[in-house]
Amino acid sequence: MDPPVQQMLTTPSTTGELIIRASNRGQWTRLLSHVISFFLLSVKQLAELTGLLILQMLGIIANTFAAIHVKRIPCREVVEYRQGRNLFVIFVESLKNRERALTLFVRWLTLGLSIIFAFIVPLLRRTLNLPSNLVFLYTIIGTLATILAGHSLKPFADRIGSK
């Protein structure tokens, strides 16, 4: 969904700014969810399984409302299937296009860092025996670091989009 929206909203010189802004907004939302999780799991009666189940239900409700909201956004782009254009063919074409390959590489790095960051949570929980609320406090600090990194990338991202 990102590329058609980016093409409708921006010029190549401002694409980097849009990507960074969208990333930072996602991180701020993530930060808000971690803060809510931290405070909910800090309540003694909700510190373990009950609190985690309540958080899961809140996530389901929030994602349902978000999906309904996104469904209302009109899109002028129509995706049509063309014979012989499967996922692998499109992937190879994207790697041959320098701008798309760079965008894929940056997204892979971001996804890889997010996965590594997520794997640290079980380490903190099981190995170091930290309570759930402190684990969420750690994720809050990590999310703030990600937001700061996004802000520092703005000047570079604008140059990437214009090239």
PDB file of C-alpha atoms in Angstrom, residues 16-154:
ATOM      1  CA  GLY A  16      12.168  10.596   2.105  1.00  0.00           C
ATOM      2  CA  GLU A  17      10.460  13.053   4.418  1.00  0.00           C
ATOM      3  CA  LEU A  18       7.137  11.198   4.044  1.00  0.00           C
ATOM      4  CA  ILE A  19       8.769   7.827   4.803  1.00  0.00           C
ATOM      5  CA  ILE A  20      10.502   9.186   7.905  1.00  0.00           C
ATOM      6  CA  ARG A  21       7.339  10.955   9.086  1.00  0.00           C
ATOM      7  CA  ALA A  22       5.247   7.790   8.634  1.00  0.00           C
ATOM      8  CA  SER A  23       7.883   5.716  10.415  1.00  0.00           C
ATOM      9  CA  ASN A  24       8.050   8.141  13.334  1.00  0.00           C
ATOM     10  CA  ARG A  25       4.278   8.243  13.672  1.00  0.00           C
ATOM     11  CA  GLY A  26       4.254   4.466  13.811  1.00  0.00           C
ATOM     12  CA  GLN A  27       6.960   4.565  16.466  1.00  0.00           C
ATOM     13  CA  TRP A  28       5.017   7.148  18.517  1.00  0.00           C
ATOM     14  CA  THR A  29       1.987   4.855  18.370  1.00  0.00           C
ATOM     15  CA  ARG A  30       4.179   1.961  19.446  1.00  0.00           C
ATOM     16  CA  LEU A  31       5.528   4.096  22.289  1.00  0.00           C
ATOM     17  CA  LEU A  32       1.981   4.906  23.441  1.00  0.00           C
ATOM     18  CA  SER A  33       1.053   1.225  23.439  1.00  0.00           C
ATOM     19  CA  HIS A  34       4.162   0.354  25.458  1.00  0.00           C
ATOM     20  CA  VAL A  35       3.447   3.093  28.003  1.00  0.00           C
ATOM     21  CA  ILE A  36      -0.113   1.787  28.420  1.00  0.00           C
ATOM     22  CA  SER A  37       1.287  -1.746  28.775  1.00  0.00           C
ATOM     23  CA  PHE A  38       3.829  -0.605  31.352  1.00  0.00           C
ATOM     24  CA  PHE A  39       1.218   1.083  33.531  1.00  0.00           C
ATOM     25  CA  LEU A  40      -1.322  -1.741  33.161  1.00  0.00           C
ATOM     26  CA  LEU A  41       1.251  -4.377  34.099  1.00  0.00           C
ATOM     27  CA  SER A  42       2.478  -2.262  37.017  1.00  0.00           C
ATOM     28  CA  VAL A  43      -0.866  -2.820  38.773  1.00  0.00           C
ATOM     29  CA  LYS A  44      -0.223  -5.717  41.132  1.00  0.00           C
ATOM     30  CA  GLN A  45      -3.500  -7.554  40.377  1.00  0.00           C
ATOM     31  CA  LEU A  46      -2.830  -7.395  36.610  1.00  0.00           C
ATOM     32  CA  ALA A  47       0.901  -8.113  36.666  1.00  0.00           C
ATOM     33  CA  GLU A  48       0.923 -11.463  34.885  1.00  0.00           C
ATOM     34  CA  LEU A  49      -1.442 -13.440  32.656  1.00  0.00           C
ATOM     35  CA  THR A  50      -4.568 -11.357  33.276  1.00  0.00           C
ATOM     36  CA  GLY A  51      -2.792  -8.150  32.307  1.00  0.00           C
ATOM     37  CA  LEU A  52      -1.315  -9.709  29.166  1.00  0.00           C
ATOM     38  CA  LEU A  53      -4.739 -11.004  28.114  1.00  0.00           C
ATOM     39  CA  ILE A  54      -6.279  -7.553  28.681  1.00  0.00           C
ATOM     40  CA  LEU A  55      -3.517  -6.030  26.537  1.00  0.00           C
ATOM     41  CA  GLN A  56      -4.212  -8.554  23.806  1.00  0.00           C
ATOM     42  CA  MET A  57      -7.931  -7.708  23.814  1.00  0.00           C
ATOM     43  CA  LEU A  58      -7.134  -3.969  23.693  1.00  0.00           C
ATOM     44  CA  GLY A  59      -4.867  -4.664  20.700  1.00  0.00           C
ATOM     45  CA  ILE A  60      -7.597  -6.577  18.882  1.00  0.00           C
ATOM     46  CA  ILE A  61     -10.078  -3.748  19.449  1.00  0.00           C
ATOM     47  CA  ALA A  62      -7.608  -1.040  18.376  1.00  0.00           C
ATOM     48  CA  ASN A  63      -6.584  -2.944  15.232  1.00  0.00           C
ATOM     49  CA  THR A  64     -10.221  -3.523  14.295  1.00  0.00           C
ATOM     50  CA  PHE A  65     -10.951   0.209  14.514  1.00  0.00           C
ATOM     51  CA  ALA A  66      -7.768   0.971  12.539  1.00  0.00           C
ATOM     52  CA  ALA A  67      -8.739  -1.506   9.800  1.00  0.00           C
ATOM     53  CA  ILE A  68     -12.192   0.069   9.514  1.00  0.00           C
ATOM     54  CA  HIS A  69     -10.608   3.519   9.255  1.00  0.00           C
ATOM     55  CA  VAL A  70      -8.090   2.433   6.586  1.00  0.00           C
ATOM     56  CA  LYS A  71     -10.856   0.729   4.600  1.00  0.00           C
ATOM     57  CA  ARG A  72     -12.602   4.109   4.221  1.00  0.00           C
ATOM     58  CA  ILE A  73      -9.576   5.700   2.492  1.00  0.00           C
ATOM     59  CA  PRO A  74     -10.206   5.856  -1.264  1.00  0.00           C
ATOM     60  CA  CYS A  75      -7.503   4.564  -3.583  1.00  0.00           C
ATOM     61  CA  ARG A  76      -7.362   5.410  -7.278  1.00  0.00           C
ATOM     62  CA  GLU A  77      -4.892   2.630  -8.020  1.00  0.00           C
ATOM     63  CA  VAL A  78      -6.189  -0.719  -9.271  1.00  0.00           C
ATOM     64  CA  VAL A  79      -4.024  -3.813  -8.954  1.00  0.00           C
ATOM     65  CA  GLU A  80      -4.358  -6.129 -11.917  1.00  0.00           C
ATOM     66  CA  TYR A  81      -2.790  -9.541 -12.289  1.00  0.00           C
ATOM     67  CA  ARG A  82      -0.642 -10.056 -15.375  1.00  0.00           C
ATOM     68  CA  GLN A  83       0.240 -13.558 -16.505  1.00  0.00           C
ATOM     69  CA  GLY A  84       3.816 -14.543 -15.585  1.00  0.00           C
ATOM     70  CA  ARG A  85       4.327 -11.736 -13.055  1.00  0.00           C
ATOM     71  CA  ASN A  86       4.640 -13.569  -9.798  1.00  0.00           C
ATOM     72  CA  LEU A  87       6.283 -12.394  -6.599  1.00  0.00           C
ATOM     73  CA  PHE A  88       9.750 -13.628  -7.595  1.00  0.00           C
ATOM     74  CA  VAL A  89       9.679 -11.805 -10.974  1.00  0.00           C
ATOM     75  CA  ILE A  90       8.607  -8.561  -9.313  1.00  0.00           C
ATOM     76  CA  PHE A  91      11.322  -9.012  -6.681  1.00  0.00           C
ATOM     77  CA  VAL A  92      14.057  -9.429  -9.315  1.00  0.00           C
ATOM     78  CA  GLU A  93      12.758  -6.377 -11.223  1.00  0.00           C
ATOM     79  CA  SER A  94      12.788  -4.356  -8.003  1.00  0.00           C
ATOM     80  CA  LEU A  95      16.406  -5.323  -7.305  1.00  0.00           C
ATOM     81  CA  LYS A  96      17.417  -4.163 -10.796  1.00  0.00           C
ATOM     82  CA  ASN A  97      15.816  -0.744 -10.203  1.00  0.00           C
ATOM     83  CA  ARG A  98      18.318   1.225  -8.088  1.00  0.00           C
ATOM     84  CA  GLU A  99      15.713   3.344  -6.257  1.00  0.00           C
ATOM     85  CA  ARG A 100      13.487   0.385  -5.407  1.00  0.00           C
ATOM     86  CA  ALA A 101      16.463  -1.732  -4.362  1.00  0.00           C
ATOM     87  CA  LEU A 102      17.631   1.004  -1.997  1.00  0.00           C
ATOM     88  CA  THR A 103      14.138   1.315  -0.528  1.00  0.00           C
ATOM     89  CA  LEU A 104      13.946  -2.477  -0.061  1.00  0.00           C
ATOM     90  CA  PHE A 105      17.363  -2.514   1.583  1.00  0.00           C
ATOM     91  CA  VAL A 106      16.396   0.230   4.058  1.00  0.00           C
ATOM     92  CA  ARG A 107      13.130  -1.549   4.874  1.00  0.00           C
ATOM     93  CA  TRP A 108      14.979  -4.850   5.393  1.00  0.00           C
ATOM     94  CA  LEU A 109      17.379  -3.174   7.783  1.00  0.00           C
ATOM     95  CA  THR A 110      14.484  -1.652   9.703  1.00  0.00           C
ATOM     96  CA  LEU A 111      12.666  -4.982   9.866  1.00  0.00           C
ATOM     97  CA  GLY A 112      15.837  -6.800  10.917  1.00  0.00           C
ATOM     98  CA  LEU A 113      16.467  -4.337  13.728  1.00  0.00           C
ATOM     99  CA  SER A 114      12.860  -4.663  14.878  1.00  0.00           C
ATOM    100  CA  ILE A 115      13.191  -8.457  14.972  1.00  0.00           C
ATOM    101  CA  ILE A 116      16.446  -8.301  16.934  1.00  0.00           C
ATOM    102  CA  PHE A 117      14.858  -5.799  19.294  1.00  0.00           C
ATOM    103  CA  ALA A 118      11.868  -8.132  19.789  1.00  0.00           C
ATOM    104  CA  PHE A 119      14.131 -11.105  20.548  1.00  0.00           C
ATOM    105  CA  ILE A 120      15.677  -9.205  23.441  1.00  0.00           C
ATOM    106  CA  VAL A 121      12.313  -9.157  25.239  1.00  0.00           C
ATOM    107  CA  PRO A 122      12.267 -12.925  26.014  1.00  0.00           C
ATOM    108  CA  LEU A 123      15.900 -12.659  27.093  1.00  0.00           C
ATOM    109  CA  LEU A 124      14.994  -9.948  29.598  1.00  0.00           C
ATOM    110  CA  ARG A 125      11.918 -11.827  30.765  1.00  0.00           C
ATOM    111  CA  ARG A 126      13.257 -15.388  31.065  1.00  0.00           C
ATOM    112  CA  THR A 127      17.001 -15.080  31.542  1.00  0.00           C
ATOM    113  CA  LEU A 128      17.184 -11.985  33.716  1.00  0.00           C
ATOM    114  CA  ASN A 129      13.784 -12.653  35.362  1.00  0.00           C
ATOM    115  CA  LEU A 130      12.643  -9.043  34.992  1.00  0.00           C
ATOM    116  CA  PRO A 131       8.955  -8.386  35.668  1.00  0.00           C
ATOM    117  CA  SER A 132       6.707  -7.627  32.679  1.00  0.00           C
ATOM    118  CA  ASN A 133       6.363  -3.944  33.478  1.00  0.00           C
ATOM    119  CA  LEU A 134      10.161  -3.441  33.442  1.00  0.00           C
ATOM    120  CA  VAL A 135      10.400  -5.285  30.139  1.00  0.00           C
ATOM    121  CA  PHE A 136       7.880  -2.820  28.700  1.00  0.00           C
ATOM    122  CA  LEU A 137       9.896   0.041  30.203  1.00  0.00           C
ATOM    123  CA  TYR A 138      12.903  -1.275  28.278  1.00  0.00           C
ATOM    124  CA  THR A 139      10.851  -1.352  25.062  1.00  0.00           C
ATOM    125  CA  ILE A 140       9.749   2.239  25.713  1.00  0.00           C
ATOM    126  CA  ILE A 141      13.385   3.336  25.874  1.00  0.00           C
ATOM    127  CA  GLY A 142      14.154   1.380  22.686  1.00  0.00           C
ATOM    128  CA  THR A 143      11.214   2.967  20.874  1.00  0.00           C
ATOM    129  CA  LEU A 144      12.361   6.447  21.910  1.00  0.00           C
ATOM    130  CA  ALA A 145      15.802   5.624  20.505  1.00  0.00           C
ATOM    131  CA  THR A 146      14.186   4.528  17.227  1.00  0.00           C
ATOM    132  CA  ILE A 147      12.238   7.804  17.015  1.00  0.00           C
ATOM    133  CA  LEU A 148      15.411   9.823  17.599  1.00  0.00           C
ATOM    134  CA  ALA A 149      17.204   7.799  14.923  1.00  0.00           C
ATOM    135  CA  GLY A 150      14.356   8.535  12.500  1.00  0.00           C
ATOM    136  CA  HIS A 151      14.649  12.265  13.151  1.00  0.00           C
ATOM    137  CA  SER A 152      18.388  12.142  12.528  1.00  0.00           C
ATOM    138  CA  LEU A 153      17.807  10.373   9.182  1.00  0.00           C
ATOM    139  CA  LYS A 154      15.530  13.091   7.764  1.00  0.00           C
TER     140      LYS A 154
END
